[in-house]
Short mmCIF file of C-alpha atoms and ligand atoms in Angstrom, two decimals:
data_model
loop_
_atom_site.label_atom_id
_atom_site.label_comp_id
_atom_site.label_asym_id
_atom_site.label_seq_id
_atom_site.Cartn_x
_atom_site.Cartn_y
_atom_site.Cartn_z
CA UNK A 1494 -94.17 142.00 -32.42
CA UNK A 1495 -91.34 140.68 -30.33
CA UNK A 1496 -87.70 140.39 -31.11
CA UNK A 1497 -84.64 138.93 -29.39
CA UNK A 1498 -80.91 139.11 -30.04
CA UNK A 1499 -78.97 136.09 -28.87
CA UNK A 1500 -75.48 134.62 -28.68
CA UNK A 1501 -75.51 131.16 -30.33
CA UNK A 1502 -72.41 129.32 -29.09
CA UNK A 1503 -69.89 127.15 -30.90
CA UNK A 1504 -69.55 123.60 -29.59
CA UNK A 1505 -66.96 120.84 -29.64
CA UNK A 1506 -68.51 117.45 -30.35
CA UNK A 1507 -67.23 113.88 -29.93
CA UNK A 1508 -64.41 114.81 -27.51
CA UNK A 1509 -62.36 111.81 -28.66
CA UNK A 1510 -64.07 109.03 -26.73
CA UNK A 1511 -67.72 110.00 -27.40
CA UNK A 1512 -68.37 109.91 -31.15
CA UNK A 1513 -71.88 111.24 -31.81
CA UNK A 1514 -72.73 111.29 -28.07
CA UNK A 1515 -70.44 113.79 -26.25
CA UNK A 1516 -70.21 117.52 -26.73
CA UNK A 1517 -69.40 120.72 -24.88
CA UNK A 1518 -70.35 124.36 -25.21
CA UNK A 1519 -67.85 127.20 -25.72
CA UNK A 1520 -68.13 130.55 -24.05
CA UNK A 1521 -66.69 133.28 -26.23
CA UNK A 1522 -66.92 131.72 -29.68
CA UNK A 1523 -70.25 131.82 -31.48
CA UNK A 1524 -72.72 133.60 -33.77
CA UNK A 1525 -75.28 136.28 -33.09
CA UNK A 1526 -78.86 136.02 -34.28
CA UNK A 1527 -81.91 138.28 -34.17
CA UNK A 1528 -85.20 136.40 -34.16
CA UNK A 1529 -88.55 138.17 -34.43
CA UNK A 1530 -92.17 137.07 -34.29
CA UNK A 1531 -93.83 138.82 -37.25
CA UNK A 1532 -97.41 139.53 -38.35
CA UNK A 1533 -97.10 137.59 -41.65
CA UNK A 1534 -97.17 133.82 -41.16
CA UNK A 1535 -94.24 131.70 -42.35
CA UNK A 1536 -90.54 131.36 -41.53
CA UNK A 1537 -88.19 133.69 -43.38
CA UNK A 1538 -84.41 134.16 -43.33
CA UNK A 1539 -84.25 137.94 -43.70
CA UNK A 1540 -80.50 138.58 -43.33
CA UNK A 1541 -77.22 136.69 -43.27
CA UNK A 1542 -73.94 138.47 -42.63
CA UNK A 1543 -70.46 136.98 -42.37
CA UNK A 1544 -71.02 133.89 -44.53
CA UNK A 1545 -72.41 132.83 -47.85
CA UNK A 1546 -75.27 130.60 -46.75
CA UNK A 1547 -78.68 129.86 -48.29
CA UNK A 1548 -81.46 132.42 -47.70
CA UNK A 1549 -84.17 129.88 -48.62
CA UNK A 1550 -85.90 128.67 -45.45
CA UNK A 1551 -85.82 124.99 -46.44
CA UNK A 1552 -82.08 125.13 -47.26
CA UNK A 1553 -80.96 126.94 -44.11
CA UNK A 1554 -80.64 124.88 -40.93
CA UNK A 1555 -82.19 127.69 -38.86
CA UNK A 1556 -85.27 127.75 -41.09
CA UNK A 1557 -85.68 123.97 -41.11
CA UNK A 1558 -85.31 123.75 -37.33
CA UNK A 1559 -87.92 126.47 -36.72
CA UNK A 1560 -90.33 124.80 -39.16
CA UNK A 1561 -89.97 121.53 -37.20
CA UNK A 1562 -90.64 123.50 -34.00
CA UNK A 1563 -93.77 125.19 -35.44
CA UNK A 1564 -95.13 121.87 -36.74
CA UNK A 1565 -95.06 120.51 -33.19
CA UNK A 1566 -96.34 123.83 -31.77
CA UNK A 1567 -99.31 123.58 -34.10
CA UNK A 1568 -99.57 127.22 -35.23
CA UNK A 1569 -98.18 128.74 -38.40
CA UNK A 1570 -96.92 131.98 -36.91
CA UNK A 1571 -94.51 134.39 -38.60
CA UNK A 1572 -90.80 134.20 -37.76
CA UNK A 1573 -87.99 136.35 -39.19
CA UNK A 1574 -84.41 135.15 -38.71
CA UNK A 1575 -81.25 137.26 -39.02
CA UNK A 1576 -77.92 135.41 -38.77
CA UNK A 1577 -74.62 137.14 -38.02
CA UNK A 1578 -72.06 134.38 -38.66
CA UNK A 1579 -68.80 134.34 -36.81
CA UNK A 1580 -68.29 130.55 -36.89
CA UNK A 1581 -67.38 129.39 -40.36
CA UNK A 1582 -69.50 126.62 -41.90
CA UNK A 1583 -67.68 123.31 -42.10
CA UNK A 1584 -65.27 124.29 -39.32
CA UNK A 1585 -66.14 121.40 -37.03
CA UNK A 1586 -67.14 123.65 -34.15
CA UNK A 1587 -70.85 123.42 -34.71
CA UNK A 1588 -71.61 126.24 -37.14
CA UNK A 1589 -74.86 124.63 -38.29
CA UNK A 1590 -75.77 123.63 -34.72
CA UNK A 1591 -75.37 127.22 -33.48
CA UNK A 1592 -77.92 128.42 -36.06
CA UNK A 1593 -80.48 125.68 -35.60
CA UNK A 1594 -80.23 125.68 -31.79
CA UNK A 1595 -80.22 129.47 -31.55
CA UNK A 1596 -83.27 129.81 -33.77
CA UNK A 1597 -85.47 127.29 -31.95
CA UNK A 1598 -84.36 128.50 -28.52
CA UNK A 1599 -85.22 132.10 -29.42
CA UNK A 1600 -88.65 131.28 -30.90
CA UNK A 1601 -89.46 129.15 -27.85
CA UNK A 1602 -88.44 132.01 -25.57
CA UNK A 1603 -90.51 134.57 -27.52
CA UNK A 1604 -93.57 132.29 -27.31
CA UNK A 1605 -93.26 131.95 -23.51
CA UNK A 1606 -91.37 128.60 -23.44
CA UNK A 1607 -94.03 126.10 -24.59
CA UNK A 1608 -91.27 123.46 -24.81
CA UNK A 1609 -88.53 122.54 -22.32
CA UNK A 1610 -84.92 123.08 -23.44
CA UNK A 1611 -84.50 119.30 -23.64
CA UNK A 1612 -87.50 119.11 -25.99
CA UNK A 1613 -85.91 121.69 -28.31
CA UNK A 1614 -83.04 119.31 -29.10
CA UNK A 1615 -85.10 117.23 -31.52
CA UNK A 1616 -86.16 120.32 -33.52
CA UNK A 1617 -82.57 121.57 -33.76
CA UNK A 1618 -81.52 118.07 -34.88
CA UNK A 1619 -83.63 118.56 -38.03
CA UNK A 1620 -81.19 121.33 -38.95
CA UNK A 1621 -78.24 118.95 -38.45
CA UNK A 1622 -79.98 116.45 -40.70
CA UNK A 1623 -80.06 119.07 -43.45
CA UNK A 1624 -76.39 120.04 -42.92
CA UNK A 1625 -74.87 116.57 -42.78
CA UNK A 1626 -77.55 114.05 -43.72
CA UNK A 1627 -77.55 112.73 -40.16
CA UNK A 1628 -79.71 114.06 -37.31
CA UNK A 1629 -76.94 113.97 -34.71
CA UNK A 1630 -77.37 115.78 -31.37
CA UNK A 1631 -73.82 116.07 -30.07
CA UNK A 1632 -73.50 119.75 -31.08
CA UNK A 1633 -77.10 120.95 -30.65
CA UNK A 1634 -77.46 119.42 -27.16
CA UNK A 1635 -74.51 121.35 -25.63
CA UNK A 1636 -75.45 124.53 -27.56
CA UNK A 1637 -78.94 124.40 -26.03
CA UNK A 1638 -78.21 123.03 -22.56
CA UNK A 1639 -74.67 124.38 -22.02
CA UNK A 1640 -71.72 122.61 -20.39
CA UNK A 1641 -70.96 119.00 -21.31
CA UNK A 1642 -73.77 116.81 -22.60
CA UNK A 1643 -74.15 113.10 -23.29
CA UNK A 1644 -76.63 111.60 -25.74
CA UNK A 1645 -77.37 108.43 -23.74
CA UNK A 1646 -79.75 107.23 -26.43
CA UNK A 1647 -80.98 108.44 -29.81
CA UNK A 1648 -84.09 106.25 -29.85
CA UNK A 1649 -85.75 107.27 -27.65
CA UNK A 1650 -83.84 110.55 -27.40
CA UNK A 1651 -82.28 110.81 -23.94
CA UNK A 1652 -79.89 113.71 -23.34
CA UNK A 1653 -77.99 114.05 -20.05
CA UNK A 1654 -76.31 117.25 -18.91
CA UNK A 1655 -73.02 116.34 -17.23
CA UNK A 1656 -71.01 118.19 -14.61
CA UNK A 1657 -68.55 120.82 -15.84
CA UNK A 1658 -65.40 121.29 -13.69
CA UNK A 1659 -64.61 124.98 -13.33
CA UNK A 1660 -60.95 124.91 -14.43
CA UNK A 1661 -61.38 123.26 -17.84
CA UNK A 1662 -60.36 125.44 -20.79
CA UNK A 1663 -60.56 124.58 -24.49
CA UNK A 1664 -58.00 125.60 -27.08
CA UNK A 1665 -59.29 125.09 -30.63
CA UNK A 1666 -57.38 125.59 -33.86
CA UNK A 1667 -59.45 125.93 -37.02
CA UNK A 1668 -57.35 125.43 -40.15
CA UNK A 1669 -59.21 127.21 -42.94
CA UNK A 1670 -59.71 124.23 -45.17
CA UNK A 1671 -63.25 123.01 -45.56
CA UNK A 1672 -63.97 119.44 -44.46
CA UNK A 1673 -67.68 118.83 -44.88
CA UNK A 1674 -69.31 116.66 -42.23
CA UNK A 1675 -70.72 114.51 -45.03
CA UNK A 1676 -67.17 113.92 -46.43
CA UNK A 1677 -65.59 113.13 -43.10
CA UNK A 1678 -68.43 110.73 -42.35
CA UNK A 1679 -67.66 108.81 -45.53
CA UNK A 1680 -64.16 107.78 -44.31
CA UNK A 1681 -65.58 106.11 -41.20
CA UNK A 1682 -65.87 102.32 -41.09
CA UNK A 1683 -69.24 100.98 -39.99
CA UNK A 1684 -67.88 97.87 -38.28
CA UNK A 1685 -65.79 98.04 -35.11
CA UNK A 1686 -63.90 95.19 -33.45
CA UNK A 1687 -64.97 94.21 -29.94
CA UNK A 1688 -61.45 95.04 -28.70
CA UNK A 1689 -61.75 98.63 -29.93
CA UNK A 1690 -65.32 98.97 -28.65
CA UNK A 1691 -64.21 97.88 -25.15
CA UNK A 1692 -61.36 100.40 -25.25
CA UNK A 1693 -63.73 103.16 -26.31
CA UNK A 1694 -66.56 102.60 -23.83
CA UNK A 1695 -64.02 102.26 -21.01
CA UNK A 1696 -62.78 105.73 -21.90
CA UNK A 1697 -66.27 107.17 -22.26
CA UNK A 1698 -67.18 105.94 -18.78
CA UNK A 1699 -63.86 107.26 -17.45
CA UNK A 1700 -64.45 110.67 -19.00
CA UNK A 1701 -67.93 111.03 -17.51
CA UNK A 1702 -66.67 109.87 -14.10
CA UNK A 1703 -63.77 112.32 -14.39
CA UNK A 1704 -66.14 115.23 -15.01
CA UNK A 1705 -68.33 114.42 -12.01
CA UNK A 1706 -65.43 113.80 -9.62
CA UNK A 1707 -63.40 116.71 -11.06
CA UNK A 1708 -60.52 114.29 -11.56
CA UNK A 1709 -58.56 116.13 -14.24
CA UNK A 1710 -56.03 113.31 -14.73
CA UNK A 1711 -58.84 110.82 -15.33
CA UNK A 1712 -60.42 113.23 -17.85
CA UNK A 1713 -57.06 113.39 -19.63
CA UNK A 1714 -56.48 109.60 -19.63
CA UNK A 1715 -59.95 109.11 -21.07
CA UNK A 1716 -59.50 111.51 -24.01
CA UNK A 1717 -58.49 108.72 -26.35
CA UNK A 1718 -60.13 107.57 -29.58
CA UNK A 1719 -59.14 104.33 -31.30
CA UNK A 1720 -62.12 104.21 -33.65
CA UNK A 1721 -62.65 107.48 -35.51
CA UNK A 1722 -59.48 109.58 -35.04
CA UNK A 1723 -57.08 107.21 -36.85
CA UNK A 1724 -59.30 107.39 -39.97
CA UNK A 1725 -60.33 111.04 -39.93
CA UNK A 1726 -57.07 112.61 -38.81
CA UNK A 1727 -55.52 111.98 -42.25
CA UNK A 1728 -57.84 114.71 -43.59
CA UNK A 1729 -56.27 117.28 -41.22
CA UNK A 1730 -52.80 118.70 -41.98
CA UNK A 1731 -50.34 118.46 -39.04
CA UNK A 1732 -52.88 116.68 -36.84
CA UNK A 1733 -50.36 114.46 -35.02
CA UNK A 1734 -47.87 117.30 -34.54
CA UNK A 1735 -50.56 119.57 -33.09
CA UNK A 1736 -51.86 116.86 -30.76
CA UNK A 1737 -48.37 115.92 -29.54
CA UNK A 1738 -47.38 119.58 -29.03
CA UNK A 1739 -50.57 120.27 -27.05
CA UNK A 1740 -49.95 117.33 -24.74
CA UNK A 1741 -46.25 118.25 -24.38
CA UNK A 1742 -47.36 121.72 -23.21
CA UNK A 1743 -49.54 120.15 -20.52
CA UNK A 1744 -52.97 119.71 -22.17
CA UNK A 1745 -55.05 116.93 -20.60
CA UNK A 1746 -55.82 115.62 -24.08
CA UNK A 1747 -56.35 116.61 -27.69
CA UNK A 1748 -58.35 115.33 -30.65
CA UNK A 1749 -60.54 116.19 -33.63
CA UNK A 1750 -63.31 118.69 -32.92
CA UNK A 1751 -66.52 117.25 -34.37
CA UNK A 1752 -65.89 116.13 -37.92
CA UNK A 1753 -62.84 118.42 -38.26
CA UNK A 1754 -60.81 120.12 -39.52
CA UNK A 1755 -60.68 121.91 -36.15
CA UNK A 1756 -58.49 120.30 -33.50
CA UNK A 1757 -59.26 120.78 -29.81
CA UNK A 1758 -57.04 120.54 -26.74
CA UNK A 1759 -58.57 120.46 -23.27
CA UNK A 1760 -56.47 121.88 -20.45
CA UNK A 1761 -56.68 122.59 -16.77
CA UNK A 1762 -56.39 126.35 -16.33
CA UNK A 1763 -55.98 129.33 -18.64
CA UNK A 1764 -52.17 129.38 -18.52
CA UNK A 1765 -51.80 125.89 -19.96
CA UNK A 1766 -54.51 126.64 -22.58
CA UNK A 1767 -52.55 129.75 -23.66
CA UNK A 1768 -49.24 127.83 -23.82
CA UNK A 1769 -50.96 125.18 -25.94
CA UNK A 1770 -52.29 127.89 -28.27
CA UNK A 1771 -48.79 129.33 -28.77
CA UNK A 1772 -47.29 125.91 -29.51
CA UNK A 1773 -49.91 124.92 -32.07
CA UNK A 1774 -49.83 128.37 -33.65
CA UNK A 1775 -46.08 127.89 -34.25
CA UNK A 1776 -46.79 124.61 -36.04
CA UNK A 1777 -49.52 126.04 -38.27
CA UNK A 1778 -47.62 129.20 -39.16
CA UNK A 1779 -45.10 127.01 -40.99
CA UNK A 1780 -47.80 125.36 -43.16
CA UNK A 1781 -48.97 128.48 -44.99
CA UNK A 1782 -52.58 127.48 -44.24
CA UNK A 1783 -54.74 130.25 -42.76
CA UNK A 1784 -56.08 129.40 -39.33
CA UNK A 1785 -57.97 130.78 -36.32
CA UNK A 1786 -57.26 129.89 -32.71
CA UNK A 1787 -59.91 130.12 -30.00
CA UNK A 1788 -59.35 129.82 -26.26
CA UNK A 1789 -62.53 129.42 -24.25
CA UNK A 1790 -63.79 128.37 -20.87
CA UNK A 1791 -66.72 125.96 -20.88
CA UNK A 1792 -70.06 127.79 -21.15
CA UNK A 1793 -72.39 126.13 -18.69
CA UNK A 1794 -75.41 128.22 -19.77
CA UNK A 1795 -75.60 127.62 -23.54
CA UNK A 1796 -77.50 130.23 -25.56
CA UNK A 1797 -77.47 133.71 -24.03
CA UNK A 1798 -79.77 136.71 -24.49
CA UNK A 1799 -77.96 139.84 -25.70
CA UNK A 1800 -81.03 142.08 -26.04
CA UNK A 1801 -84.80 141.70 -26.03
CA UNK A 1802 -87.34 144.14 -27.43
CA UNK A 1803 -91.12 144.26 -27.66
CA UNK A 1804 -92.89 146.74 -29.89
CA UNK A 1805 -96.24 147.38 -31.61
CA UNK A 1806 -96.42 147.67 -35.33
P1 ADP B 2206 -70.24 122.46 -38.92
O1 ADP B 2206 -69.72 121.19 -38.30
O2 ADP B 2206 -69.27 123.57 -38.75
O3 ADP B 2206 -71.63 122.80 -38.49
P2 ADP B 2206 -71.32 121.22 -41.25
O4 ADP B 2206 -70.54 120.73 -42.43
O5 ADP B 2206 -71.97 120.25 -40.35
O6 ADP B 2206 -70.34 122.21 -40.46
O7 ADP B 2206 -72.49 122.20 -41.73
C1 ADP B 2206 -72.31 123.14 -42.66
C2 ADP B 2206 -73.30 122.91 -43.81
O8 ADP B 2206 -74.60 123.36 -43.43
C3 ADP B 2206 -72.87 123.73 -45.00
O9 ADP B 2206 -73.12 122.95 -46.16
C4 ADP B 2206 -73.81 124.92 -44.97
O10 ADP B 2206 -74.06 125.45 -46.27
C5 ADP B 2206 -75.08 124.33 -44.37
N1 ADP B 2206 -75.89 125.35 -43.68
C6 ADP B 2206 -77.16 125.69 -43.95
N2 ADP B 2206 -77.60 126.66 -43.12
C7 ADP B 2206 -76.58 126.95 -42.29
C8 ADP B 2206 -76.41 127.88 -41.24
N3 ADP B 2206 -77.37 128.71 -40.86
N4 ADP B 2206 -75.23 127.88 -40.59
C9 ADP B 2206 -74.22 127.06 -40.97
N5 ADP B 2206 -74.31 126.16 -41.97
C10 ADP B 2206 -75.48 126.11 -42.63
#
């Protein structure tokens, strides 16, 4: 019997210009999970603390992701999954992705890494399919690989880990209203004008170039979304005020985190990120809506081991 306790990080997907393709991994925001290889075959969710989520394997993203992993692995071994939730479901900072990525990463580790970390992405995506009806990779890729990631292509799946400049810091506000990924997907239009597409892919290229050249101004100029944000931001109270306040305090850019309702601001340096947090806190305190604020450096590692044990039954 083997068991591992891990930190499963929160992630910010889309990053304004990269809907469904860009994401980044946070450092001090995330869940904990304990994954064990057991004598009885089959995948079981044995404990969930901190959230009211399904215990049935086929309804929990962690269970579904591990089942996809074991199908490819070809052996029906026993896996027990404990989830200690700190990221609220439906927050837009990759709650489901943390569970599905954490679970497959841990099982892979306990089995001696039969798959590469890149190969784990497609198993974790099965969890995302359960959570939102769409097997997107923009949260699970950064959770697994760390740093900033780009989904260059979904078919065939081609995930690129990008460079992560040292001074970037995320400020994220999570208003405690639930916006389900499936709901916020329904407001999106499926046709885009060529003018908007040109604007968007110019920014996506600029953002990636900005990361690799550590050009913080270019990163900031590129954090612009003319396709999704205008439609989705109406679901988020005070979105424009928060975004404007963040930029006024010196953030490089700000936008919707994943499918919302969380709003992110990316800054150069901890001082600006803290100033941004204070400004957006002031705005939200007046709304009467409960909220959390997270300030985090970019986590270039992804999932981290907290403790590992091996014992005989
Ligand atoms: P987020 O963007 O924060 O991941 P989603 O709306 O995409 O939020 O996913 C949350 C949905 O996934 C909820 O309906 C939740 O019940 C379901 N779910 C199933 N298992 C889990 C899990 N282990 N962690 C988080 N959400 C889960």
